[in-house]
PDB file of C-alpha atoms and ligand atoms in Angstrom:
ATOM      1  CA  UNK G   1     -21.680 -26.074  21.884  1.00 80.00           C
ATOM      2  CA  UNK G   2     -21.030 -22.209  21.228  1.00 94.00           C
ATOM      3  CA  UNK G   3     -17.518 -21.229  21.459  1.00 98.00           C
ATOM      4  CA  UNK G   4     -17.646 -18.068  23.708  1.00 98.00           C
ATOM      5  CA  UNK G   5     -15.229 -15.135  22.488  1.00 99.00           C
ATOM      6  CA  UNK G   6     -14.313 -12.256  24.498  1.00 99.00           C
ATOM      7  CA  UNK G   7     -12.785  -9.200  23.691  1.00 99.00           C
ATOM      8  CA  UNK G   8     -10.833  -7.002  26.730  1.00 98.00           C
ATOM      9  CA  UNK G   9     -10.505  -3.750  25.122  1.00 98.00           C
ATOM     10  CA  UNK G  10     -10.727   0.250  26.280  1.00 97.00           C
ATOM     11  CA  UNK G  11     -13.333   1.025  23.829  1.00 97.00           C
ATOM     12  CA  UNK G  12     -16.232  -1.558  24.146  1.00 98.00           C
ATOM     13  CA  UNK G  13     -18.719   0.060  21.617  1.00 98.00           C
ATOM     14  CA  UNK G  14     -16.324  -0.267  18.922  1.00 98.00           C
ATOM     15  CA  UNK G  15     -15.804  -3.765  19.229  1.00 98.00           C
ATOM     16  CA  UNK G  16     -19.565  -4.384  19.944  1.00 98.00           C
ATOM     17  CA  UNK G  17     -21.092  -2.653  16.996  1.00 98.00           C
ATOM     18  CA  UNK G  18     -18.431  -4.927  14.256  1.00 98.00           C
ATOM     19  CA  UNK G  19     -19.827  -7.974  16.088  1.00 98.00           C
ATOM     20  CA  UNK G  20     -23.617  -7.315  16.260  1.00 98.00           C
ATOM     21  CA  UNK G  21     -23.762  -6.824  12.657  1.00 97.00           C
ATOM     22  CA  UNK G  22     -23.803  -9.284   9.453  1.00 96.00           C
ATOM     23  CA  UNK G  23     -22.287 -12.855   9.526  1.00 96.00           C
ATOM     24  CA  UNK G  24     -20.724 -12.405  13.065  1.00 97.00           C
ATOM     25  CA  UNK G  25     -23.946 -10.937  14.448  1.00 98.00           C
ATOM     26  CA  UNK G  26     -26.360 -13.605  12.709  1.00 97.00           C
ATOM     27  CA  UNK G  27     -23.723 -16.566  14.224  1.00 97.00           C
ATOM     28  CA  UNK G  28     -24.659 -15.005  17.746  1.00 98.00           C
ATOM     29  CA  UNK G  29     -28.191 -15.231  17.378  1.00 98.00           C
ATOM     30  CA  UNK G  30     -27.956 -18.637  15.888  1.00 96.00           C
ATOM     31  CA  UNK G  31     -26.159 -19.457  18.995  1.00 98.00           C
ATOM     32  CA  UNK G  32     -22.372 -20.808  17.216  1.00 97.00           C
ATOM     33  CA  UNK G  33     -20.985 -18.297  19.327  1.00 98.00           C
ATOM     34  CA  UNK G  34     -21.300 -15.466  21.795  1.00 98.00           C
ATOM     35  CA  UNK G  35     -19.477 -12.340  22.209  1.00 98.00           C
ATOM     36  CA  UNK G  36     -18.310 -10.766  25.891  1.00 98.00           C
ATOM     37  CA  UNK G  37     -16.856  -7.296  25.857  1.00 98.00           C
ATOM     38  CA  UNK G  38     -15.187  -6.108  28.563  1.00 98.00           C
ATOM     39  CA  UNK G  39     -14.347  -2.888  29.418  1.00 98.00           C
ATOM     40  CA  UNK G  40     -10.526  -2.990  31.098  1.00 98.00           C
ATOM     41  CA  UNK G  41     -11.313   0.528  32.537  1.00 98.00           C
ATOM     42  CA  UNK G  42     -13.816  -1.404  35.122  1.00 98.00           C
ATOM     43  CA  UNK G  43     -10.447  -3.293  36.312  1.00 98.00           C
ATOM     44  CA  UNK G  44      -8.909   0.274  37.250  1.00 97.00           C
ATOM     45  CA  UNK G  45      -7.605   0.092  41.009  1.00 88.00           C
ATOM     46  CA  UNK G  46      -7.504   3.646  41.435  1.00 93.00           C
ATOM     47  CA  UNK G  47     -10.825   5.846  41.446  1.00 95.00           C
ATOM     48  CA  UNK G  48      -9.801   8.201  38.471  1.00 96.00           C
ATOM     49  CA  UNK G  49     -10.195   4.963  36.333  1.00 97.00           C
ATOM     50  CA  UNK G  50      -6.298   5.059  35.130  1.00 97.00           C
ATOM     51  CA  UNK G  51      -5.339   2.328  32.947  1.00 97.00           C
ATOM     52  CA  UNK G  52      -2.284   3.905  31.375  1.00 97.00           C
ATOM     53  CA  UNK G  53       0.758   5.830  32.796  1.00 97.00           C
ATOM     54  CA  UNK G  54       4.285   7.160  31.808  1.00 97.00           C
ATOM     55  CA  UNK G  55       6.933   4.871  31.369  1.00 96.00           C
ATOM     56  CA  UNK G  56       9.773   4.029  33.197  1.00 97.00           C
ATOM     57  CA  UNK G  57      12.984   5.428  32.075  1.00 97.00           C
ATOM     58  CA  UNK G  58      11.258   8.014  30.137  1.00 97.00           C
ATOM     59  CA  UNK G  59      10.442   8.228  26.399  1.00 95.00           C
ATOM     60  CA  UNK G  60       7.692   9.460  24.350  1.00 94.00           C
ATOM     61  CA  UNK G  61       3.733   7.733  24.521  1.00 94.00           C
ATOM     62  CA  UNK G  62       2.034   5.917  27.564  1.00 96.00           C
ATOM     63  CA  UNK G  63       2.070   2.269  28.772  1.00 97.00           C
ATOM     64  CA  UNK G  64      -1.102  -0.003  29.758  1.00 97.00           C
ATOM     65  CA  UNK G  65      -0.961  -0.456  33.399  1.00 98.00           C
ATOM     66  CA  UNK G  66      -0.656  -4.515  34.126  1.00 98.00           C
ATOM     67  CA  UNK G  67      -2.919  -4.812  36.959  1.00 98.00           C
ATOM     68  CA  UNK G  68      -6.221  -3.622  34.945  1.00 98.00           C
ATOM     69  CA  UNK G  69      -5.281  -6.048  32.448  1.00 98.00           C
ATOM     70  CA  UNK G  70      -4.023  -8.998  34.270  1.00 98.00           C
ATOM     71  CA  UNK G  71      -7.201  -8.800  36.740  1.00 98.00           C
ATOM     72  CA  UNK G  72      -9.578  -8.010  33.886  1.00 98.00           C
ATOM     73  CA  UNK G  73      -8.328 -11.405  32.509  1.00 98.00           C
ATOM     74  CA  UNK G  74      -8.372 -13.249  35.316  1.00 98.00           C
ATOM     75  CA  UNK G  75     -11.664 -12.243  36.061  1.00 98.00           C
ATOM     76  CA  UNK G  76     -12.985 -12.952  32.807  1.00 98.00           C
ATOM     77  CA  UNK G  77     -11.475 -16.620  31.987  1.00 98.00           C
ATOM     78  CA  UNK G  78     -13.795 -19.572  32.945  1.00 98.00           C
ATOM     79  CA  UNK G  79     -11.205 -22.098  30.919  1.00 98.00           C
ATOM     80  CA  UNK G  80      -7.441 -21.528  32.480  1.00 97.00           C
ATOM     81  CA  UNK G  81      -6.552 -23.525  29.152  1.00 97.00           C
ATOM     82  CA  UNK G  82      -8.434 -20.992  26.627  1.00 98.00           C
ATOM     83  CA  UNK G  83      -6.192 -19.386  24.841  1.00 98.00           C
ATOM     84  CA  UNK G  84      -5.343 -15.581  25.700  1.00 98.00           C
ATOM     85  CA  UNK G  85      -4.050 -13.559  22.133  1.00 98.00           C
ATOM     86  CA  UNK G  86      -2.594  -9.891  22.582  1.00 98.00           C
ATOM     87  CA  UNK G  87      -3.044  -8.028  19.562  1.00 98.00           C
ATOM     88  CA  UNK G  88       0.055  -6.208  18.981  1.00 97.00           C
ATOM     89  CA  UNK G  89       2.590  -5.811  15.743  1.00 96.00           C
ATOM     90  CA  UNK G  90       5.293  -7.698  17.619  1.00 95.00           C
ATOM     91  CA  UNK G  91       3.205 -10.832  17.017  1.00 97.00           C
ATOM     92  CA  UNK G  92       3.413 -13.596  15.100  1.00 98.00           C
ATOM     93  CA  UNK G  93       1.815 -13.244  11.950  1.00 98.00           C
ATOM     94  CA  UNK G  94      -1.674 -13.902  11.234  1.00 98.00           C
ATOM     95  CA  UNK G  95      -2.317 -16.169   8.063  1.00 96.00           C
ATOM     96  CA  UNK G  96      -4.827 -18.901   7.464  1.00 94.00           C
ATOM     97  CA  UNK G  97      -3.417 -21.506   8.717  1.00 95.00           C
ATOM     98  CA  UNK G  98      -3.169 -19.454  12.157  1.00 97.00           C
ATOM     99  CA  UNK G  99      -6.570 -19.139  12.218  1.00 97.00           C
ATOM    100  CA  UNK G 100      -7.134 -23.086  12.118  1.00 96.00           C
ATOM    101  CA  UNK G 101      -4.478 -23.574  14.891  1.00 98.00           C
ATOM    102  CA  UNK G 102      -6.231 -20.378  17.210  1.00 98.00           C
ATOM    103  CA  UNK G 103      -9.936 -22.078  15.976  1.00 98.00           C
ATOM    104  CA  UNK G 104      -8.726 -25.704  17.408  1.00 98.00           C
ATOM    105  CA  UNK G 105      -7.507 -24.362  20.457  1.00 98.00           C
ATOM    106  CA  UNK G 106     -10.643 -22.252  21.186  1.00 98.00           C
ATOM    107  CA  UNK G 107     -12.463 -24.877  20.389  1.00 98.00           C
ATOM    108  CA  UNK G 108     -10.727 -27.774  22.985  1.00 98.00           C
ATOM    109  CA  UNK G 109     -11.128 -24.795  25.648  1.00 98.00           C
ATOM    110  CA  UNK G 110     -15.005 -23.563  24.822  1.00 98.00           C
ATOM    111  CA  UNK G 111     -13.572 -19.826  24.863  1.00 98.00           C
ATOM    112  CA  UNK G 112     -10.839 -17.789  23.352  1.00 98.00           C
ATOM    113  CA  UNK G 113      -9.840 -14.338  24.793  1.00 98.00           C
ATOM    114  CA  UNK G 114      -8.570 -11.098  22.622  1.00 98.00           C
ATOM    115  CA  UNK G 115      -6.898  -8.485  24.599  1.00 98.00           C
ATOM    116  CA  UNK G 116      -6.445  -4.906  22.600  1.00 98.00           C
ATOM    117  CA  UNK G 117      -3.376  -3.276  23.556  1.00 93.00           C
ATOM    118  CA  UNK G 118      -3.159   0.484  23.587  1.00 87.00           C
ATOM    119  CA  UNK G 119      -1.403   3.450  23.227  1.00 79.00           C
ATOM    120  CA  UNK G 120       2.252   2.743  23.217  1.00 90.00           C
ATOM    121  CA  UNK G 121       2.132  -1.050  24.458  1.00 93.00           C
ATOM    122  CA  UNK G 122       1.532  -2.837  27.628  1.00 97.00           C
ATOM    123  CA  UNK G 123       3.126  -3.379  30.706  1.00 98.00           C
ATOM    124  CA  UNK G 124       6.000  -6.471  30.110  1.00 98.00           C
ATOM    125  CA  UNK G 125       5.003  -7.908  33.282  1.00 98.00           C
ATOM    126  CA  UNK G 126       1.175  -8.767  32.377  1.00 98.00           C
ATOM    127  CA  UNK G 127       2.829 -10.297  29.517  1.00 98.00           C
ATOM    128  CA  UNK G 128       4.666 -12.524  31.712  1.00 98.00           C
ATOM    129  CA  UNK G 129       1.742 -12.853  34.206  1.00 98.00           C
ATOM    130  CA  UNK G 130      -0.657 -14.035  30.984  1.00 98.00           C
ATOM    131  CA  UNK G 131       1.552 -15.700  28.516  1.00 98.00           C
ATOM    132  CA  UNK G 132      -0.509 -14.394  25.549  1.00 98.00           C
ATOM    133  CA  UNK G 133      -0.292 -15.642  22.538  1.00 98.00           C
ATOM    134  CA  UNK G 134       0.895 -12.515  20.588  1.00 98.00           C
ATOM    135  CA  UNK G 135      -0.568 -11.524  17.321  1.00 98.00           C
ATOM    136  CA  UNK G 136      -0.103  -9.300  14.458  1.00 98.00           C
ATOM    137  CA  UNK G 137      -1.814  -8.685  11.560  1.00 98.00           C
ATOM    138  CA  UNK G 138       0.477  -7.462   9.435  1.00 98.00           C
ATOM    139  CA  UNK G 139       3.155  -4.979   9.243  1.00 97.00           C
ATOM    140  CA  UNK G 140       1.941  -1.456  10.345  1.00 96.00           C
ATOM    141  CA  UNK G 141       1.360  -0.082  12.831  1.00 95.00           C
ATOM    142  CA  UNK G 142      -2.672   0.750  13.732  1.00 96.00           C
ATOM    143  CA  UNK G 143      -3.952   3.176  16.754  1.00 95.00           C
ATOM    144  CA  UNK G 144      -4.658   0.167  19.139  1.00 97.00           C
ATOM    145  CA  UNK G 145      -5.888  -3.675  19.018  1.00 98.00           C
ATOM    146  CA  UNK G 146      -9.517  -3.327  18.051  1.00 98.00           C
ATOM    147  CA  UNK G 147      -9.588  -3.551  14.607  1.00 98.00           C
ATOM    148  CA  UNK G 148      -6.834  -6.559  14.664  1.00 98.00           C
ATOM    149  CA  UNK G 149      -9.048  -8.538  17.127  1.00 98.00           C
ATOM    150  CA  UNK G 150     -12.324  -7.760  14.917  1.00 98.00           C
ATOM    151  CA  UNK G 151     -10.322  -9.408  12.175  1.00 98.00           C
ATOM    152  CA  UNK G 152      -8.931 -12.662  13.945  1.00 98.00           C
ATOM    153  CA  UNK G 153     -13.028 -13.272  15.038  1.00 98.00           C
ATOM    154  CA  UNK G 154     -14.079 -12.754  11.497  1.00 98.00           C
ATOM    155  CA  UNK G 155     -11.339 -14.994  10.662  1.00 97.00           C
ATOM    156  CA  UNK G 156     -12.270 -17.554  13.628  1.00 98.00           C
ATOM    157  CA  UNK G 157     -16.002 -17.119  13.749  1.00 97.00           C
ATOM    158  CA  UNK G 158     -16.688 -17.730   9.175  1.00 95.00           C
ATOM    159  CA  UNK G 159     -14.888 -21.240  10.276  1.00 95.00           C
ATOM    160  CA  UNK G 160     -17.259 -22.536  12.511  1.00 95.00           C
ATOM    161  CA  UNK G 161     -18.929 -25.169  10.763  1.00 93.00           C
ATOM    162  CA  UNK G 162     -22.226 -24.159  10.080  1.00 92.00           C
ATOM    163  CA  UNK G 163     -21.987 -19.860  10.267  1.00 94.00           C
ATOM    164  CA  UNK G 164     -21.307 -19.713   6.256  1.00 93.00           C
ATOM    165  CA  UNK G 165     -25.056 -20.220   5.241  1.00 83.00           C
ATOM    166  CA  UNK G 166     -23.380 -21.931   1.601  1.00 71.00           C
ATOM    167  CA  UNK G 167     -20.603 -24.152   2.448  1.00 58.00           C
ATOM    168  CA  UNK G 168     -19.697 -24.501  -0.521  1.00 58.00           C
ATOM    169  CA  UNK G 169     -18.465 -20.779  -1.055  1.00 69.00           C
ATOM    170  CA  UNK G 170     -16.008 -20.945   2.154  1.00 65.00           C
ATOM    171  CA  UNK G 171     -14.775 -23.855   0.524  1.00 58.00           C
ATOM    172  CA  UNK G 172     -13.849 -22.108  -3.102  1.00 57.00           C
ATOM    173  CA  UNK G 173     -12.420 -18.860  -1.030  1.00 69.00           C
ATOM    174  CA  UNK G 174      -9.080 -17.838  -1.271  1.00 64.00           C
ATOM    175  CA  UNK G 175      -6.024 -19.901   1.022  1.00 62.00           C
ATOM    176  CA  UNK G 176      -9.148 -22.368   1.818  1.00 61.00           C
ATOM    177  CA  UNK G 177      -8.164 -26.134   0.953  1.00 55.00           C
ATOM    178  CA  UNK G 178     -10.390 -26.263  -1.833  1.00 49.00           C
ATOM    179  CA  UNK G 179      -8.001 -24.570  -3.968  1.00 51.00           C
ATOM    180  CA  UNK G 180      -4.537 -25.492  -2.302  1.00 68.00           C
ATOM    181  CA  UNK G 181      -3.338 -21.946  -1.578  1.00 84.00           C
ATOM    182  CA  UNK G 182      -4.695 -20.460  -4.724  1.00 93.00           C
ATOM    183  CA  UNK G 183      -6.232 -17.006  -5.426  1.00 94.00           C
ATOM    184  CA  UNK G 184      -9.875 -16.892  -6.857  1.00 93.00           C
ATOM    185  CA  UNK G 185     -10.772 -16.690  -9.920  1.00 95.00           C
ATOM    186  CA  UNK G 186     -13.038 -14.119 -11.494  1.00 96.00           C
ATOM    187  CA  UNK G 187     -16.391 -13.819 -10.668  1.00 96.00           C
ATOM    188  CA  UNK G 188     -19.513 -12.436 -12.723  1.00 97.00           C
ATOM    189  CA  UNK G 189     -23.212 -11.754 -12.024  1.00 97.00           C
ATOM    190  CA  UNK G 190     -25.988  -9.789 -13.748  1.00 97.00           C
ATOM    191  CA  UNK G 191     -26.111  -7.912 -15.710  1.00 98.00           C
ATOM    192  CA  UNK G 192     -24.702 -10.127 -18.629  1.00 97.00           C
ATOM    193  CA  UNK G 193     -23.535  -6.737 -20.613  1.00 98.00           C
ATOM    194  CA  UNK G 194     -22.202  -3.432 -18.567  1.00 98.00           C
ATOM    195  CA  UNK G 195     -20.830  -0.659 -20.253  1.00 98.00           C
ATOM    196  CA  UNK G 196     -19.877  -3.372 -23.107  1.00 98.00           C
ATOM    197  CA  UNK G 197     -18.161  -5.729 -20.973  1.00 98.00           C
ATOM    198  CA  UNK G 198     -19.386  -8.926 -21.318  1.00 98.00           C
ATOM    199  CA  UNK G 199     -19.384 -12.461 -19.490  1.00 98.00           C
ATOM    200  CA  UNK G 200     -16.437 -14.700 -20.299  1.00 98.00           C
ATOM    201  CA  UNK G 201     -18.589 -16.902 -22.716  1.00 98.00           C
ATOM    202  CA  UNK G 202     -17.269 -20.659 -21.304  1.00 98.00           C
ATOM    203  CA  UNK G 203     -19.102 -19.207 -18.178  1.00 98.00           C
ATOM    204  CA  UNK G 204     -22.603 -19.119 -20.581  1.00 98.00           C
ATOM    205  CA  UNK G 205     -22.070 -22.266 -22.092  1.00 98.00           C
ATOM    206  CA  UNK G 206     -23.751 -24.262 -19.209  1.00 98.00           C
ATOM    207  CA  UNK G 207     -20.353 -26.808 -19.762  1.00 98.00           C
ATOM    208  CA  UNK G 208     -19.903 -27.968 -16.199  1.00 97.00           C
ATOM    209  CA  UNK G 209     -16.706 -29.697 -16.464  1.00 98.00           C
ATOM    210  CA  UNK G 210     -15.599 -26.999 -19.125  1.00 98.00           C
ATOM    211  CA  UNK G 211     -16.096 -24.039 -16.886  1.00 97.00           C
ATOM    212  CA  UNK G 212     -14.703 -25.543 -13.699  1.00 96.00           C
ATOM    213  CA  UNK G 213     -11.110 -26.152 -16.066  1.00 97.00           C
ATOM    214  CA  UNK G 214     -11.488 -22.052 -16.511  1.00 98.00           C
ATOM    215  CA  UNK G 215     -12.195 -21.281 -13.279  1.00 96.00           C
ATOM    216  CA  UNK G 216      -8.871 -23.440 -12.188  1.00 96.00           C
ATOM    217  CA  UNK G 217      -6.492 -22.060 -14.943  1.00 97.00           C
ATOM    218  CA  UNK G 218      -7.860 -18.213 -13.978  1.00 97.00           C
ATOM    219  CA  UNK G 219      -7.222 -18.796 -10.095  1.00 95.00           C
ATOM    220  CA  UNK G 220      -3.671 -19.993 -10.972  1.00 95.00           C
ATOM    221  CA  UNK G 221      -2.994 -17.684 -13.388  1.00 97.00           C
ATOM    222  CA  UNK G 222      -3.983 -14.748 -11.060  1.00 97.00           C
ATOM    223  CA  UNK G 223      -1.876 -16.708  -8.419  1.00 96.00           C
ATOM    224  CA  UNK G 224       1.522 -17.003 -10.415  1.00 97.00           C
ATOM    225  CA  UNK G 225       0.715 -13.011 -10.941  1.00 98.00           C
ATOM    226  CA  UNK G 226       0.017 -11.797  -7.967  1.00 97.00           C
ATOM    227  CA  UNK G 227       1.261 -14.145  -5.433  1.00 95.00           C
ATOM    228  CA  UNK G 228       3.817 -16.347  -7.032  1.00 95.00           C
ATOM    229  CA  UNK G 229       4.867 -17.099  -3.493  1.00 94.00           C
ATOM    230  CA  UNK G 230       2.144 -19.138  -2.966  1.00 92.00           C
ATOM    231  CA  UNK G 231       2.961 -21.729  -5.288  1.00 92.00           C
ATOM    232  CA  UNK G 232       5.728 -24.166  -4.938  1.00 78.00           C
ATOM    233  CA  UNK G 233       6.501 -24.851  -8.446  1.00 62.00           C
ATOM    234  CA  UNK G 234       9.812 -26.426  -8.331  1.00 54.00           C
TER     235      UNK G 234
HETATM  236  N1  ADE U 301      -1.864  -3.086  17.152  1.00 50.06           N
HETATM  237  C1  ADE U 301      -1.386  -2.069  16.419  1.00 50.06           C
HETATM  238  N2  ADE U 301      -0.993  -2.481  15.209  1.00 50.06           N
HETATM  239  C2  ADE U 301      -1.248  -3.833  15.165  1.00 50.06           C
HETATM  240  C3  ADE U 301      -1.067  -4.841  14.189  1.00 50.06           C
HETATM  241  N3  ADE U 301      -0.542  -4.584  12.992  1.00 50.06           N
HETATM  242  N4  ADE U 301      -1.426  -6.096  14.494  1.00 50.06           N
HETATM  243  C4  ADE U 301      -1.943  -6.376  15.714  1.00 50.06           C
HETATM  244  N5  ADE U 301      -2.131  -5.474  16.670  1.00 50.06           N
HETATM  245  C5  ADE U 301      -1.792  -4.208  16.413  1.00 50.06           C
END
């Protein structure tokens, strides 16, 4: 069964060209999965189209109305268990193991539902009204929720069993089981010299069980350089 996504947002063509092309385009067409956008300005209940307006109290910026967004929801929603996710920094953090939780849940309901926030923020009371899960992809602050949602899909959608055409590399990938929370190691292709840099020879040695000890000790090398905070080595 195809787990259907859909993505409320105020600027459909920027979400639909990201998921058209590549990986998340080809798992459309395949049929793993397939993409709604809708455009919250169609929800407007006034006939200039207004989705946004001045807050109350005053202050600097402009709020997303609620009722586009709560009607453009429930309009949208064929599972009233799929899970709803505002994109906004006062999430919760996005990490891997997010994604598996969000992918399960989506999964159990057939559909998972991205709303972009805007401008300054949304309404509190559509929050209240939805009960979003709220999500963040890190700390800064972008111009709006598209890119963030774009990023949880990619996240969600290279999960699906199936959409990676080699397995095996989703596997190896960084924060992926396969290597516990590790970084990856190097990787090389041809040519075999560039500018005088050269392949790691173990790599040339056709030593199966050999290379895959390098490939190990590089990943946690890089790991207890980089990200030390990934490993629990006490
Ligand atoms: N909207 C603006 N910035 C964001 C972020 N860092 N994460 C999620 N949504 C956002």
């Amino acid at each position: 069964m195809s787990l259907s996504v859909k993505v409320l947002t105020l600027f459909p063509d920027m979400i639909r060209a990201v998921l058209e092309t590549s990986i998340l385009g080809r798992a459309a067409r395949q049929g793993q999965v397939d993409y709604t956008v809708v455009d919250i300005r169609d929800f407007a209940v006034d006939k200039h189209r207004t989705v946004d307006d001045y807050p109350y109290g005053g202050g600097a910026g402009m709020i997303m109305m609620a009722p586009p967004i709560v009607e453009a929801v429930e309009a949208t929603r064929e599972n009233d268990d799929a899970p709803v996710l505002l994109m906004t920094p006062q999430g919760e953090r996005l990490d891997e193991g997010l994604v598996l939780e969000l992918l399960d849940l989506a999964s159990g309901a057939g559909e998972i539902i991205l709303l972009c926030g805007h401008y300054k923020g949304i309404d509190e009371r559509a929050i209240e009204l939805l009960c979003p899960r709220e999500v963040s992809i890190g700390d800064y602050v972008l111009t709006g929720g598209e890119l963030p949602a774009l990023v949880v899909i990619d996240a969600l959608v290279r999960r699906i069993p199936g959409v990676l055409g080699n397995s095996d590399s989703a596997e190896q990938d960084s924060f992926t089981a396969a290597l516990a929370g590790r970084l990856e190691c190097p990787w090389y292709t041809r040519p075999p010299d560039f500018r005088g840099l050269e392949i790691p020879e173990v790599l040339m040695s056709g030593h199966h069980a050999k290379i895959e000890a390098w490939r190990r000790e590089q990943s946690l090398a890089r790991t207890r350089q980089r990200r030390p905070d990934l490993l629990d080595d006490d």
